[in-house]
Amino acid sequence: NAGVTQTPKFQVLKTGQSMTLQCAQDMNHNSMYWYRQDPGMGLRLIYYSASEGTTDKGEVPNGYNVSRLNKREFSLRLESAAPSQTSVYFCASSVVGETQYFGPGTRLLVL
Amino acid sequence: AQSVSQHNHHVILSEAASLELGCNYSYGGTVNLFWYVQYPGQHLQLLLKYFSGDPLVKGIKGFEAEFIKSKFSFNLRKPSVQWSDTAEYFCALISGGSYIPTFGRGTSLIVHP
């Protein structure tokens, strides 16, 4: 039982490059989330998926897209990376209204 | 709209000191409340939670929190901190029927040995 896994752990991009962050959970949770964490800003929700087949914008969706590939997997895509997207990205999953389980994070640096 | 405020952004304590971290929220209905901890370089993990029942909730590693509905508060406490409690602490809530948690901005705790 791995919980929530994320790949990659670290990534360096040049401005304008694209990349996809992968997230998978093996806890049979319906809901999945993508957050970014920046110093002094806490956790900010980018997108979430309440259930398979649905996705919705969170607080800071601009510059990102998501895909809920199936119940287990929820990916986050940066189409054209910008330095402002330098951050630590966390994926999480949960049963609705319950405890969230977080992945180990992806540290992204955009030059 | 719901919101969560953590008043202490940075707290520095010596080992064995007592800890209380404030968390206030704004929402008039039923809430589920959480405290998460993030140790340096790690991901967030659950410390404790309150859904209903006894308003004094005990969590892992000797932490507890008290839900005071009249004050819209869910403060985190520990009678005697250890160096290993150095971490960032996040208060969060989910309102009744919502999919979306709301997090506070976090409190950074440094415990000196």
mmCIF file of C-alpha atoms in Angstrom:
data_model
loop_
_atom_site.group_PDB
_atom_site.id
_atom_site.type_symbol
_atom_site.label_atom_id
_atom_site.label_comp_id
_atom_site.label_asym_id
_atom_site.label_seq_id
_atom_site.Cartn_x
_atom_site.Cartn_y
_atom_site.Cartn_z
ATOM 1 C CA ASN A 1 0.000 0.000 0.000
ATOM 2 C CA ALA A 2 2.010 2.978 -1.306
ATOM 3 C CA GLY A 3 -0.607 5.658 -0.530
ATOM 4 C CA VAL A 4 -0.119 8.653 -2.824
ATOM 5 C CA THR A 5 2.818 8.663 -5.202
ATOM 6 C CA GLN A 6 4.100 11.526 -7.333
ATOM 7 C CA THR A 7 6.600 11.745 -10.149
ATOM 8 C CA PRO A 8 8.992 13.339 -10.709
ATOM 9 C CA LYS A 9 10.450 14.418 -7.367
ATOM 10 C CA PHE A 10 12.498 17.231 -8.861
ATOM 11 C CA GLN A 11 12.349 19.038 -12.180
ATOM 12 C CA VAL A 12 14.095 22.001 -13.743
ATOM 13 C CA LEU A 13 12.418 23.623 -16.727
ATOM 14 C CA LYS A 14 13.200 26.539 -18.962
ATOM 15 C CA THR A 15 10.567 29.196 -19.485
ATOM 16 C CA GLY A 16 8.114 28.040 -22.128
ATOM 17 C CA GLN A 17 8.741 24.328 -21.722
ATOM 18 C CA SER A 18 5.898 21.980 -20.872
ATOM 19 C CA MET A 19 5.680 19.100 -18.461
ATOM 20 C CA THR A 20 3.204 16.811 -16.751
ATOM 21 C CA LEU A 21 3.256 15.933 -13.076
ATOM 22 C CA GLN A 22 1.899 12.504 -12.350
ATOM 23 C CA CYS A 23 -0.035 11.438 -9.264
ATOM 24 C CA ALA A 24 -1.511 8.088 -8.329
ATOM 25 C CA GLN A 25 -3.271 6.754 -5.243
ATOM 26 C CA ASP A 26 -4.089 3.219 -4.229
ATOM 27 C CA MET A 27 -6.585 3.957 -1.447
ATOM 28 C CA ASN A 28 -9.707 3.858 -3.641
ATOM 29 C CA HIS A 29 -10.414 7.526 -2.896
ATOM 30 C CA ASN A 30 -12.909 9.380 -5.043
ATOM 31 C CA SER A 31 -11.466 12.856 -4.559
ATOM 32 C CA MET A 32 -8.049 14.059 -5.684
ATOM 33 C CA TYR A 33 -6.371 17.443 -5.473
ATOM 34 C CA TRP A 34 -3.388 19.408 -6.716
ATOM 35 C CA TYR A 35 -1.828 22.081 -4.517
ATOM 36 C CA ARG A 36 1.134 24.353 -4.760
ATOM 37 C CA GLN A 37 3.092 25.429 -1.695
ATOM 38 C CA ASP A 38 5.057 28.647 -1.621
ATOM 39 C CA PRO A 39 6.828 30.267 1.353
ATOM 40 C CA GLY A 40 4.409 32.298 3.451
ATOM 41 C CA MET A 41 1.457 31.378 1.251
ATOM 42 C CA GLY A 42 0.512 28.031 2.732
ATOM 43 C CA LEU A 43 -1.192 25.544 0.446
ATOM 44 C CA ARG A 44 -3.143 26.846 -2.504
ATOM 45 C CA LEU A 45 -5.516 24.621 -4.422
ATOM 46 C CA ILE A 46 -4.883 24.509 -8.166
ATOM 47 C CA TYR A 47 -7.459 21.960 -9.334
ATOM 48 C CA TYR A 48 -9.456 19.206 -7.794
ATOM 49 C CA SER A 49 -11.449 16.220 -8.931
ATOM 50 C CA ALA A 50 -14.387 15.280 -6.759
ATOM 51 C CA SER A 51 -14.826 11.990 -8.559
ATOM 52 C CA GLU A 52 -13.655 10.149 -11.644
ATOM 53 C CA GLY A 53 -14.678 12.073 -14.748
ATOM 54 C CA THR A 54 -14.961 15.479 -13.098
ATOM 55 C CA THR A 55 -12.453 18.265 -12.552
ATOM 56 C CA ASP A 56 -12.863 21.781 -11.216
ATOM 57 C CA LYS A 57 -10.730 24.855 -10.780
ATOM 58 C CA GLY A 58 -9.357 25.785 -7.422
ATOM 59 C CA GLU A 59 -7.899 29.038 -6.178
ATOM 60 C CA VAL A 60 -4.972 29.339 -8.629
ATOM 61 C CA PRO A 61 -5.753 27.429 -11.854
ATOM 62 C CA ASN A 62 -4.203 29.795 -14.400
ATOM 63 C CA GLY A 63 -1.385 28.221 -16.392
ATOM 64 C CA TYR A 64 -2.364 24.659 -15.460
ATOM 65 C CA ASN A 65 -4.522 21.878 -16.823
ATOM 66 C CA VAL A 66 -5.473 18.564 -15.268
ATOM 67 C CA SER A 67 -6.650 15.138 -16.338
ATOM 68 C CA ARG A 68 -8.387 12.597 -14.146
ATOM 69 C CA LEU A 69 -7.244 9.604 -16.137
ATOM 70 C CA ASN A 70 -9.084 7.065 -14.001
ATOM 71 C CA LYS A 71 -9.970 6.682 -10.344
ATOM 72 C CA ARG A 72 -6.321 6.204 -9.365
ATOM 73 C CA GLU A 73 -4.543 8.838 -11.426
ATOM 74 C CA PHE A 74 -4.718 12.624 -11.571
ATOM 75 C CA SER A 75 -2.140 14.507 -13.615
ATOM 76 C CA LEU A 76 -1.223 18.182 -13.681
ATOM 77 C CA ARG A 77 0.110 19.761 -16.859
ATOM 78 C CA LEU A 78 2.041 22.980 -17.336
ATOM 79 C CA GLU A 79 1.702 23.881 -21.015
ATOM 80 C CA SER A 80 4.164 26.767 -21.051
ATOM 81 C CA ALA A 81 6.097 27.047 -17.822
ATOM 82 C CA ALA A 82 6.793 30.454 -16.274
ATOM 83 C CA PRO A 83 9.163 31.405 -13.440
ATOM 84 C CA SER A 84 6.090 32.204 -11.289
ATOM 85 C CA GLN A 85 5.292 28.494 -11.365
ATOM 86 C CA THR A 86 8.458 27.668 -9.437
ATOM 87 C CA SER A 87 7.025 25.925 -6.408
ATOM 88 C CA VAL A 88 6.523 22.658 -4.588
ATOM 89 C CA TYR A 89 3.528 20.743 -5.903
ATOM 90 C CA PHE A 90 1.569 18.311 -3.775
ATOM 91 C CA CYS A 91 -1.065 15.868 -4.859
ATOM 92 C CA ALA A 92 -3.584 14.624 -2.319
ATOM 93 C CA SER A 93 -6.509 12.257 -2.202
ATOM 94 C CA SER A 94 -9.389 11.681 0.172
ATOM 95 C CA VAL A 95 -12.846 10.386 0.768
ATOM 96 C CA VAL A 96 -15.152 13.389 0.486
ATOM 97 C CA GLY A 97 -15.003 15.485 3.639
ATOM 98 C CA GLU A 98 -12.405 13.307 5.280
ATOM 99 C CA THR A 99 -8.669 13.347 5.930
ATOM 100 C CA GLN A 100 -6.469 14.154 2.976
ATOM 101 C CA TYR A 101 -3.457 11.987 2.209
ATOM 102 C CA PHE A 102 -0.593 13.776 0.554
ATOM 103 C CA GLY A 103 2.097 12.643 -1.821
ATOM 104 C CA PRO A 104 5.789 13.394 -1.274
ATOM 105 C CA GLY A 105 5.738 16.455 -3.535
ATOM 106 C CA THR A 106 7.443 17.647 -6.699
ATOM 107 C CA ARG A 107 9.960 20.479 -6.478
ATOM 108 C CA LEU A 108 9.810 22.476 -9.688
ATOM 109 C CA LEU A 109 12.230 25.192 -10.712
ATOM 110 C CA VAL A 110 11.456 27.244 -13.800
ATOM 111 C CA LEU A 111 14.364 29.275 -15.114
ATOM 112 C CA ALA B 1 -17.178 31.740 1.964
ATOM 113 C CA GLN B 2 -15.230 29.760 4.498
ATOM 114 C CA SER B 3 -11.817 30.854 5.731
ATOM 115 C CA VAL B 4 -9.189 29.757 8.232
ATOM 116 C CA SER B 5 -6.860 32.071 10.137
ATOM 117 C CA GLN B 6 -3.719 31.037 11.913
ATOM 118 C CA HIS B 7 -2.535 33.974 13.948
ATOM 119 C CA ASN B 8 0.956 32.809 14.779
ATOM 120 C CA HIS B 9 3.115 32.638 11.693
ATOM 121 C CA HIS B 10 6.371 31.837 13.472
ATOM 122 C CA VAL B 11 6.812 30.383 16.936
ATOM 123 C CA ILE B 12 10.131 29.668 18.623
ATOM 124 C CA LEU B 13 10.228 27.648 21.826
ATOM 125 C CA SER B 14 12.696 25.818 23.993
ATOM 126 C CA GLU B 15 12.284 22.133 24.659
ATOM 127 C CA ALA B 16 9.794 21.338 27.424
ATOM 128 C CA ALA B 17 7.886 24.586 26.884
ATOM 129 C CA SER B 18 4.143 24.418 26.392
ATOM 130 C CA LEU B 19 2.646 25.082 22.990
ATOM 131 C CA GLU B 20 -0.619 26.571 21.831
ATOM 132 C CA LEU B 21 -1.223 27.431 18.191
ATOM 133 C CA GLY B 22 -4.301 29.406 17.328
ATOM 134 C CA CYS B 23 -6.768 28.543 14.596
ATOM 135 C CA ASN B 24 -9.985 30.430 13.937
ATOM 136 C CA TYR B 25 -12.417 29.846 11.142
ATOM 137 C CA SER B 26 -15.369 31.543 9.590
ATOM 138 C CA TYR B 27 -18.297 29.376 8.593
ATOM 139 C CA GLY B 28 -21.696 29.237 10.177
ATOM 140 C CA GLY B 29 -22.581 25.608 9.605
ATOM 141 C CA THR B 30 -21.199 22.169 10.303
ATOM 142 C CA VAL B 31 -17.459 21.809 9.878
ATOM 143 C CA ASN B 32 -14.855 19.096 9.926
ATOM 144 C CA LEU B 33 -11.596 20.441 11.373
ATOM 145 C CA PHE B 34 -8.059 19.192 10.936
ATOM 146 C CA TRP B 35 -4.527 19.890 12.017
ATOM 147 C CA TYR B 36 -1.795 18.704 9.681
ATOM 148 C CA VAL B 37 1.942 18.704 10.319
ATOM 149 C CA GLN B 38 4.725 19.031 7.775
ATOM 150 C CA TYR B 39 8.177 18.038 9.004
ATOM 151 C CA PRO B 40 11.122 19.629 7.179
ATOM 152 C CA GLY B 41 11.379 18.339 3.632
ATOM 153 C CA GLN B 42 8.338 16.113 3.969
ATOM 154 C CA HIS B 43 4.705 16.112 2.954
ATOM 155 C CA LEU B 44 1.732 17.003 5.118
ATOM 156 C CA GLN B 45 0.318 14.343 7.380
ATOM 157 C CA LEU B 46 -2.635 14.310 9.719
ATOM 158 C CA LEU B 47 -2.028 15.257 13.334
ATOM 159 C CA LEU B 48 -5.630 15.122 14.537
ATOM 160 C CA LYS B 49 -9.182 15.846 13.440
ATOM 161 C CA TYR B 50 -12.568 16.781 14.818
ATOM 162 C CA PHE B 51 -15.849 15.821 13.215
ATOM 163 C CA SER B 52 -18.284 15.646 16.128
ATOM 164 C CA GLY B 53 -18.581 14.516 19.744
ATOM 165 C CA ASP B 54 -16.052 15.321 22.446
ATOM 166 C CA PRO B 55 -14.640 18.747 21.581
ATOM 167 C CA LEU B 56 -11.268 17.833 23.083
ATOM 168 C CA VAL B 57 -9.470 15.742 20.508
ATOM 169 C CA LYS B 58 -6.249 13.865 21.062
ATOM 170 C CA GLY B 59 -3.837 13.200 18.247
ATOM 171 C CA ILE B 60 -0.466 11.658 17.657
ATOM 172 C CA LYS B 61 2.730 12.551 19.523
ATOM 173 C CA GLY B 62 0.928 14.061 22.529
ATOM 174 C CA PHE B 63 -0.898 16.794 20.624
ATOM 175 C CA GLU B 64 -4.472 17.762 21.383
ATOM 176 C CA ALA B 65 -6.910 20.354 20.134
ATOM 177 C CA GLU B 66 -10.091 21.840 21.514
ATOM 178 C CA PHE B 67 -13.052 22.785 19.378
ATOM 179 C CA ILE B 68 -14.876 25.797 20.827
ATOM 180 C CA LYS B 69 -17.906 26.390 18.651
ATOM 181 C CA SER B 70 -18.836 29.721 20.242
ATOM 182 C CA LYS B 71 -15.396 31.098 19.441
ATOM 183 C CA PHE B 72 -15.056 29.421 16.035
ATOM 184 C CA SER B 73 -11.699 28.125 17.239
ATOM 185 C CA PHE B 74 -9.745 24.903 17.064
ATOM 186 C CA ASN B 75 -6.476 25.587 18.873
ATOM 187 C CA LEU B 76 -3.669 23.059 18.947
ATOM 188 C CA ARG B 77 -1.850 22.343 22.208
ATOM 189 C CA LYS B 78 1.003 20.293 23.554
ATOM 190 C CA PRO B 79 2.114 20.506 27.197
ATOM 191 C CA SER B 80 5.816 19.911 26.550
ATOM 192 C CA VAL B 81 7.397 20.250 23.121
ATOM 193 C CA GLN B 82 10.410 18.377 21.842
ATOM 194 C CA TRP B 83 13.047 19.295 19.294
ATOM 195 C CA SER B 84 11.459 16.768 16.947
ATOM 196 C CA ASP B 85 8.250 18.852 16.918
ATOM 197 C CA THR B 86 10.017 21.415 14.741
ATOM 198 C CA ALA B 87 7.726 21.595 11.731
ATOM 199 C CA GLU B 88 5.071 23.612 9.982
ATOM 200 C CA TYR B 89 1.519 23.203 11.255
ATOM 201 C CA PHE B 90 -1.592 23.748 9.185
ATOM 202 C CA CYS B 91 -5.158 24.100 10.343
ATOM 203 C CA ALA B 92 -7.848 23.157 7.817
ATOM 204 C CA LEU B 93 -11.578 22.852 7.582
ATOM 205 C CA ILE B 94 -14.119 21.232 5.333
ATOM 206 C CA SER B 95 -17.638 22.571 5.567
ATOM 207 C CA GLY B 96 -20.614 20.259 5.497
ATOM 208 C CA GLY B 97 -21.091 18.704 2.071
ATOM 209 C CA SER B 98 -18.027 20.341 0.533
ATOM 210 C CA TYR B 99 -15.298 18.624 -1.408
ATOM 211 C CA ILE B 100 -12.851 21.434 -0.924
ATOM 212 C CA PRO B 101 -10.685 21.850 2.165
ATOM 213 C CA THR B 102 -9.638 25.329 3.201
ATOM 214 C CA PHE B 103 -6.187 25.620 4.735
ATOM 215 C CA GLY B 104 -4.707 28.273 6.952
ATOM 216 C CA ARG B 105 -1.382 29.749 5.933
ATOM 217 C CA GLY B 106 0.503 27.660 8.426
ATOM 218 C CA THR B 107 2.598 28.232 11.543
ATOM 219 C CA SER B 108 6.281 27.506 11.526
ATOM 220 C CA LEU B 109 7.410 26.060 14.863
ATOM 221 C CA ILE B 110 11.075 25.902 15.805
ATOM 222 C CA VAL B 111 12.005 24.106 19.000
ATOM 223 C CA HIS B 112 15.477 24.715 20.366
ATOM 224 C CA PRO B 113 17.110 21.780 22.169
#
